[in-house]
Each structure stands twice: as C-alpha cells, then as structure tokens.
Short mmCIF file of C-alpha atoms and ligand atoms in Angstrom, two decimals:
data_model
loop_
_atom_site.label_atom_id
_atom_site.label_comp_id
_atom_site.label_asym_id
_atom_site.label_seq_id
_atom_site.Cartn_x
_atom_site.Cartn_y
_atom_site.Cartn_z
CA UNK E 1 -46.76 8.17 -80.18
CA UNK E 2 -46.32 4.73 -78.69
CA UNK E 3 -46.29 3.81 -74.99
CA UNK E 4 -42.74 2.94 -73.97
CA UNK E 5 -41.58 0.19 -71.65
CA UNK E 6 -40.22 1.94 -68.52
CA UNK E 7 -36.44 2.21 -68.27
CA UNK E 8 -36.49 0.15 -65.03
CA UNK E 9 -37.31 -2.94 -67.14
CA UNK E 10 -34.72 -2.37 -69.85
CA UNK E 11 -31.65 -4.06 -68.34
CA UNK E 12 -33.40 -7.33 -67.39
CA UNK E 13 -35.29 -7.56 -70.67
CA UNK E 14 -32.16 -6.89 -72.71
CA UNK E 15 -30.09 -9.40 -70.76
CA UNK E 16 -32.86 -11.96 -71.33
CA UNK E 17 -32.83 -11.23 -75.07
CA UNK E 18 -29.07 -11.83 -75.18
CA UNK E 19 -29.31 -15.00 -73.10
CA UNK E 20 -32.01 -16.35 -75.39
CA UNK E 21 -29.54 -16.21 -78.26
CA UNK E 22 -26.83 -17.96 -76.25
CA UNK E 23 -25.04 -14.83 -75.09
CA UNK E 24 -24.88 -15.20 -71.33
CA UNK E 25 -21.38 -13.64 -71.30
CA UNK E 26 -22.83 -10.19 -71.99
CA UNK E 27 -23.42 -7.48 -69.39
CA UNK E 28 -25.94 -4.77 -70.22
CA UNK E 29 -25.55 -1.30 -68.67
CA UNK E 30 -28.55 0.98 -69.03
CA UNK E 31 -27.92 4.64 -68.26
CA UNK E 32 -30.78 7.12 -67.86
CA UNK E 33 -28.96 10.08 -69.39
CA UNK E 34 -25.47 10.49 -70.74
CA UNK E 35 -23.57 12.75 -73.10
CA UNK E 36 -22.45 9.84 -75.26
CA UNK E 37 -22.62 6.09 -74.75
CA UNK E 38 -19.08 5.99 -76.18
CA UNK E 39 -17.86 8.08 -73.24
CA UNK E 40 -20.17 6.32 -70.75
CA UNK E 41 -18.74 2.92 -71.68
CA UNK E 42 -15.26 4.11 -70.80
CA UNK E 43 -16.36 5.81 -67.57
CA UNK E 44 -18.21 2.68 -66.45
CA UNK E 45 -15.13 0.60 -67.21
CA UNK E 46 -17.07 -1.66 -69.57
CA UNK E 47 -15.14 -4.62 -70.90
CA UNK E 48 -15.32 -6.84 -73.98
CA UNK E 49 -18.82 -8.19 -74.69
CA UNK E 50 -20.56 -5.55 -72.56
CA UNK E 51 -23.06 -3.14 -74.05
CA UNK E 52 -24.04 0.31 -72.80
CA UNK E 53 -27.49 1.63 -73.69
CA UNK E 54 -28.78 5.15 -73.03
CA UNK E 55 -32.38 6.09 -72.32
CA UNK E 56 -31.36 9.60 -73.40
CA UNK E 57 -28.14 10.70 -75.09
CA UNK E 58 -27.49 14.44 -75.09
CA UNK E 59 -24.24 14.89 -77.06
CA UNK E 60 -23.96 11.93 -79.38
CA UNK E 61 -20.85 11.69 -81.51
CA UNK E 62 -20.82 10.90 -85.22
CA UNK E 63 -18.05 9.80 -87.57
CA UNK E 64 -15.29 12.20 -88.54
CA UNK E 65 -16.03 14.67 -85.75
CA UNK E 66 -19.70 15.15 -86.62
CA UNK E 67 -22.53 15.10 -84.11
CA UNK E 68 -25.40 12.62 -83.74
CA UNK E 69 -28.42 14.53 -82.52
CA UNK E 70 -31.63 13.25 -80.97
CA UNK E 71 -33.05 16.18 -78.98
CA UNK E 72 -36.51 14.65 -78.65
CA UNK E 73 -35.14 11.31 -77.41
CA UNK E 74 -36.89 9.22 -80.05
CA UNK E 75 -34.03 7.02 -81.24
CA UNK E 76 -31.75 4.42 -79.71
CA UNK E 77 -28.11 4.77 -78.73
CA UNK E 78 -25.92 1.83 -77.78
CA UNK E 79 -22.19 1.16 -77.52
CA UNK E 80 -20.98 -2.41 -77.94
CA UNK E 81 -17.59 -3.22 -76.44
CA UNK E 82 -15.34 -5.79 -78.07
CA UNK E 83 -11.69 -6.72 -78.05
CA UNK E 84 -9.79 -4.39 -80.40
CA UNK E 85 -9.71 -5.70 -83.97
CA UNK E 86 -9.16 -4.62 -87.56
CA UNK E 87 -11.33 -1.54 -88.23
CA UNK E 88 -12.46 -2.93 -91.60
CA UNK E 89 -13.77 -6.08 -89.99
CA UNK E 90 -15.56 -4.22 -87.18
CA UNK E 91 -17.11 -1.80 -89.70
CA UNK E 92 -18.50 -4.55 -91.89
CA UNK E 93 -19.62 -6.82 -89.01
CA UNK E 94 -21.42 -4.06 -87.13
CA UNK E 95 -23.10 -2.78 -90.31
CA UNK E 96 -24.32 -6.25 -91.25
CA UNK E 97 -25.75 -6.86 -87.74
CA UNK E 98 -27.48 -3.48 -87.69
CA UNK E 99 -28.89 -4.03 -91.19
CA UNK E 100 -30.22 -7.44 -90.20
CA UNK E 101 -31.91 -5.95 -87.12
CA UNK E 102 -33.43 -3.14 -89.20
CA UNK E 103 -34.76 -5.66 -91.71
CA UNK E 104 -36.38 -7.66 -88.94
CA UNK E 105 -38.01 -4.53 -87.52
CA UNK E 106 -39.16 -3.27 -90.92
CA UNK E 107 -39.83 -6.57 -92.63
CA UNK E 108 -38.09 -5.33 -95.76
CA UNK E 109 -34.53 -5.17 -97.12
CA UNK E 110 -32.23 -2.24 -96.30
CA UNK E 111 -28.97 -1.05 -97.84
CA UNK E 112 -25.54 -0.45 -96.32
CA UNK E 113 -23.67 2.59 -97.54
CA UNK E 114 -20.00 1.82 -96.94
CA UNK E 115 -18.53 1.84 -94.46
CA UNK E 116 -21.52 1.43 -92.20
CA UNK E 117 -24.55 3.69 -92.74
CA UNK E 118 -27.87 1.88 -92.92
CA UNK E 119 -29.92 3.27 -95.78
CA UNK E 120 -33.61 2.96 -96.63
CA UNK E 121 -35.07 4.63 -99.71
CA UNK E 122 -31.87 6.68 -100.02
CA UNK E 123 -32.11 8.05 -96.49
CA UNK E 124 -30.12 7.18 -93.38
CA UNK E 125 -31.80 5.04 -90.75
CA UNK E 126 -28.78 4.24 -88.59
CA UNK E 127 -25.15 5.25 -88.19
CA UNK E 128 -22.14 3.62 -86.59
CA UNK E 129 -19.07 5.11 -84.93
CA UNK E 130 -16.12 2.86 -84.11
CA UNK E 131 -13.44 4.07 -81.71
CA UNK E 132 -10.59 1.93 -80.41
CA UNK E 133 -8.01 1.91 -77.65
CA UNK E 134 -5.06 -0.47 -77.76
CA UNK E 135 -7.18 -3.21 -76.17
CA UNK E 136 -10.87 -2.42 -76.74
CA UNK E 137 -13.21 -1.42 -79.56
CA UNK E 138 -16.22 0.80 -78.79
CA UNK E 139 -18.84 0.33 -81.49
CA UNK E 140 -21.50 3.01 -81.15
CA UNK E 141 -24.77 2.48 -83.00
CA UNK E 142 -27.53 5.05 -83.30
CA UNK E 143 -30.84 4.18 -84.94
CA UNK E 144 -33.70 6.54 -85.74
CA UNK E 145 -36.84 4.97 -84.31
CA UNK E 146 -39.80 7.26 -83.67
CA UNK E 147 -38.77 10.56 -85.26
CA UNK E 148 -41.35 11.99 -87.62
CA UNK E 149 -39.96 15.52 -87.97
CA UNK E 150 -36.41 16.52 -88.93
CA UNK E 151 -34.55 19.81 -89.06
CA UNK E 152 -34.77 21.13 -92.67
CA UNK E 153 -31.23 20.15 -93.61
CA UNK E 154 -31.82 16.52 -92.59
CA UNK E 155 -35.36 16.15 -93.94
CA UNK E 156 -34.32 14.45 -97.18
CA UNK E 157 -31.36 12.58 -95.68
CA UNK E 158 -32.67 10.95 -92.49
CA UNK E 159 -35.48 8.50 -91.88
CA UNK E 160 -36.87 6.55 -88.92
CA UNK E 161 -38.57 3.19 -88.40
CA UNK E 162 -41.82 5.04 -87.67
CA UNK E 163 -41.65 6.88 -90.99
CA UNK E 164 -41.10 3.72 -92.99
CA UNK E 165 -43.30 1.34 -91.09
CA UNK E 166 -44.78 2.00 -87.63
CA UNK E 167 -43.88 3.53 -84.25
CA UNK E 168 -41.76 1.09 -82.24
CA UNK E 169 -41.16 0.76 -78.49
CA UNK E 170 -37.44 1.55 -78.26
CA UNK E 171 -36.92 -1.46 -76.00
CA UNK E 172 -38.34 -3.67 -78.75
CA UNK E 173 -35.84 -2.23 -81.22
CA UNK E 174 -32.98 -2.80 -78.76
CA UNK E 175 -34.09 -6.38 -78.06
CA UNK E 176 -33.61 -7.08 -81.75
CA UNK E 177 -30.50 -4.94 -82.30
CA UNK E 178 -28.34 -6.26 -79.44
CA UNK E 179 -28.37 -9.98 -80.31
CA UNK E 180 -28.10 -9.25 -84.05
CA UNK E 181 -24.97 -7.13 -83.59
CA UNK E 182 -23.22 -9.49 -81.15
CA UNK E 183 -24.00 -12.43 -83.48
CA UNK E 184 -22.61 -10.58 -86.46
CA UNK E 185 -19.48 -9.55 -84.53
CA UNK E 186 -18.71 -13.26 -84.09
CA UNK E 187 -19.36 -14.13 -87.71
CA UNK E 188 -16.71 -15.37 -90.15
CA UNK E 189 -15.36 -12.95 -92.74
CA UNK E 190 -16.61 -14.92 -95.73
CA UNK E 191 -20.17 -14.83 -94.41
CA UNK E 192 -19.92 -11.14 -93.59
CA UNK E 193 -18.58 -10.31 -97.02
CA UNK E 194 -21.57 -12.05 -98.62
CA UNK E 195 -24.07 -10.42 -96.26
CA UNK E 196 -22.54 -7.00 -96.90
CA UNK E 197 -22.48 -7.51 -100.68
CA UNK E 198 -26.23 -8.29 -100.76
CA UNK E 199 -26.93 -4.88 -99.24
CA UNK E 200 -24.03 -2.87 -100.69
CA UNK E 201 -25.58 0.44 -101.69
CA UNK E 202 -22.48 1.78 -103.48
CA UNK E 203 -21.41 -1.37 -105.32
CA UNK E 204 -21.16 -0.78 -109.06
CA UNK E 205 -21.68 2.97 -108.75
CA UNK E 206 -19.21 5.72 -109.62
CA UNK E 207 -18.39 7.58 -106.45
CA UNK E 208 -16.03 10.18 -105.03
CA UNK E 209 -14.32 9.71 -101.66
CA UNK E 210 -12.20 11.81 -99.36
CA UNK E 211 -9.30 9.96 -97.74
CA UNK E 212 -7.50 12.39 -95.44
CA UNK E 213 -6.79 15.37 -97.72
CA UNK E 214 -6.99 13.31 -100.89
CA UNK E 215 -10.03 13.08 -103.22
CA UNK E 216 -10.41 9.75 -105.04
CA UNK E 217 -13.00 8.94 -107.72
CA UNK E 218 -13.74 5.59 -109.29
CA UNK E 219 -16.11 2.70 -109.68
CA UNK E 220 -16.93 0.73 -106.53
CA UNK E 221 -16.08 -2.92 -107.08
CA UNK E 222 -16.73 -4.53 -103.68
CA UNK E 223 -16.14 -4.31 -99.93
CA UNK E 224 -13.57 -6.58 -98.32
CA UNK E 225 -14.01 -7.06 -94.52
CA UNK E 226 -10.22 -7.26 -94.23
CA UNK E 227 -9.07 -4.46 -96.51
CA UNK E 228 -11.83 -1.91 -97.07
CA UNK E 229 -13.66 -0.70 -100.14
CA UNK E 230 -12.13 -1.70 -103.47
CA UNK E 231 -12.32 1.12 -105.99
CA UNK E 232 -11.33 0.99 -109.66
CA UNK E 233 -9.71 4.34 -110.55
CA UNK E 234 -7.87 5.66 -113.65
CA UNK E 235 -4.65 4.93 -111.75
CA UNK E 236 -5.64 1.32 -110.98
CA UNK E 237 -7.43 -0.48 -108.15
CA UNK E 238 -7.18 0.92 -104.64
CA UNK E 239 -8.52 -0.18 -101.24
CA UNK E 240 -10.00 2.65 -99.16
CA UNK E 241 -9.80 2.29 -95.35
CA UNK E 242 -13.08 2.59 -93.40
CA UNK E 243 -11.74 4.62 -90.48
CA UNK E 244 -10.42 7.61 -92.42
CA UNK E 245 -12.50 7.72 -95.62
CA UNK E 246 -15.79 9.49 -96.22
CA UNK E 247 -18.12 9.35 -99.22
CA UNK E 248 -18.26 12.75 -100.94
CA UNK E 249 -20.57 11.93 -103.82
CA UNK E 250 -22.17 8.76 -105.11
CA UNK E 251 -24.11 8.20 -108.31
CA UNK E 252 -27.21 7.44 -106.24
CA UNK E 253 -28.74 9.83 -103.69
CA UNK E 254 -26.05 11.52 -101.64
CA UNK E 255 -26.87 11.08 -97.95
CA UNK E 256 -24.92 12.07 -94.91
CA UNK E 257 -27.39 10.94 -92.29
CA UNK E 258 -28.79 12.25 -89.09
CA UNK E 259 -25.72 14.21 -88.11
CA UNK E 260 -24.99 17.88 -88.41
C1 LIG P 301 -22.35 8.43 -87.89
O1 LIG P 301 -23.21 8.08 -88.69
O2 LIG P 301 -21.63 9.41 -88.07
C2 LIG P 301 -22.18 7.62 -86.64
C3 LIG P 301 -23.22 7.92 -85.63
C4 LIG P 301 -23.07 7.06 -84.38
C5 LIG P 301 -24.05 7.45 -83.30
C6 LIG P 301 -23.98 6.50 -82.13
S1 LIG P 301 -25.31 6.73 -80.99
C7 LIG P 301 -24.53 5.64 -79.88
C8 LIG P 301 -23.06 5.96 -79.91
N1 LIG P 301 -22.76 7.04 -79.01
C9 LIG P 301 -22.32 8.11 -79.66
O3 LIG P 301 -21.98 9.18 -79.11
N2 LIG P 301 -22.29 7.88 -80.98
C10 LIG P 301 -22.72 6.54 -81.29
#
C-alpha cells in the first residue's frame, strides 16, 4: 500500500493543479465522508465549474440505478459541476477527459466503452454518471485506483490503476483527473469526436443495446457527440441516446464495471 497525502492538503493542491492549467475559475470542495458526491454537490450548493471530491464515499451511485461501491476507500470519487448541456456532449467530453487522465497515469492507451466507461484490457477502470437539473449538470466520475481484490462477481470486470501499473496516491490521480476533465469539457465537438473515435471500444463491433424497454442489435458505426451512438441495424441506421441506453452484449468482452 502507498502512503497517502493527508486530506488536509487536498483542496489547496487540487486548486493549484487547476490554476496551473489556467482554470482559476474553479472551486474545489473536499469532503471527508459523504454518501455520494452527486448528492454532496447539491447540498453544498456547488455551481458551474466547481468540483466536489470525497475522501470516502459510502453510497456511490452508478448509471441506471446501479451502485458504485468502494468499501475499502481505495478509489477516487469526484463530481464536476457544469452548466446544463446536451447529454451526448457531456458523455463524450467527460469520457475523453477521463480517458486522457487514465492514459497519463498508466502511460498506455485505454478504451472508452460508449457512452462513458473507461476500459483497460476488457475491464472497467472508471465509470461516469451524469445527472442534470434544468440549469446544472453533475458529472460524477469514479476511478479504481488502489484496489487489488474484488468481490467474485466483479473480478473479471473491474480493474484498478494499481493492478495495471502501480499503486498511486489518490491525490496524484485527482491532480491529473481534474484538469483533464475540465479541459475536455471546454473542447470543441470535432476534437472530441476524434478523441473518442481513437479510443472507441465498440466501434465496428456487433452489439446489443437496451433502450428503455426496447432491445436493439446492430453494427456500431461511430459516436457523435451531438446525437449519440450510430448503429446500423436491419431496419436502417439509428442513433442511440447516452442517457437511457445500456450495452447488453458486445462482440468483445462484456463488462459492466465496478457496480453491483
Ligand atoms: C457507472 O459506471 O455506472 C457510473 C459510476 C459513477 C460513480 C461516480 S463516483 C463519483 C460520483 N458520485 C456518485 O455517487 N457516483 C459518481
């Protein structure tokens, strides 16, 4: 296990990391323990460009009502607040920023499984939950950092930085993640589309999706930051929306990540 920077230093060090990349408009809230940084951001009254980071998160939320569990407190949990925007754009931008941060920490390429799971060697390294009110978007990112053991049902689906490369001080991971995500959330769509495409784990594969109650199967053509995932089906081409679609089965390894 690695020695961790004490929580008392987190806020200043993270603000400095954001300032160094030209982001002096950001406020960083570090909470010692919270149920979910998504809920904490709302309770604190965080506004656009703020970020809420938890030292320990006890009831993390995943996509589509799932849970994001980290009972040993070995991962990172952060909620980025932005002005409300198109869910497709936020999904792609946050995934690209998280992937870039992971690549910097690992010194190797990673994949993005649409809409926004970060995948390494077929296993999930990080997950993203986007929730919106009429005015604000809450982009929650969880990354597995120092886990080396998983519950049996996650063992072949989840992976951490420590398992791929080396144990990492969680503050170090956050100092890379925060600027990368804010930068990506300000990026133009054309750039994001290219950055996503380079890492698109589903592109070209035959996959099955659930959209609401409907099951759709087809070949994945590409991801459009404005319209969602473009699928070629027997009935023609269809765009699948990020917020309400889940991947049921892909031709490559089927992963659902570190959620139960
Ligand atoms: C998923 O893969 O289903 C999304 C997981 C998102 C987890 C993060 S951890 C920080 C933020 N707070 C939460 O309660 N959830 C997100």
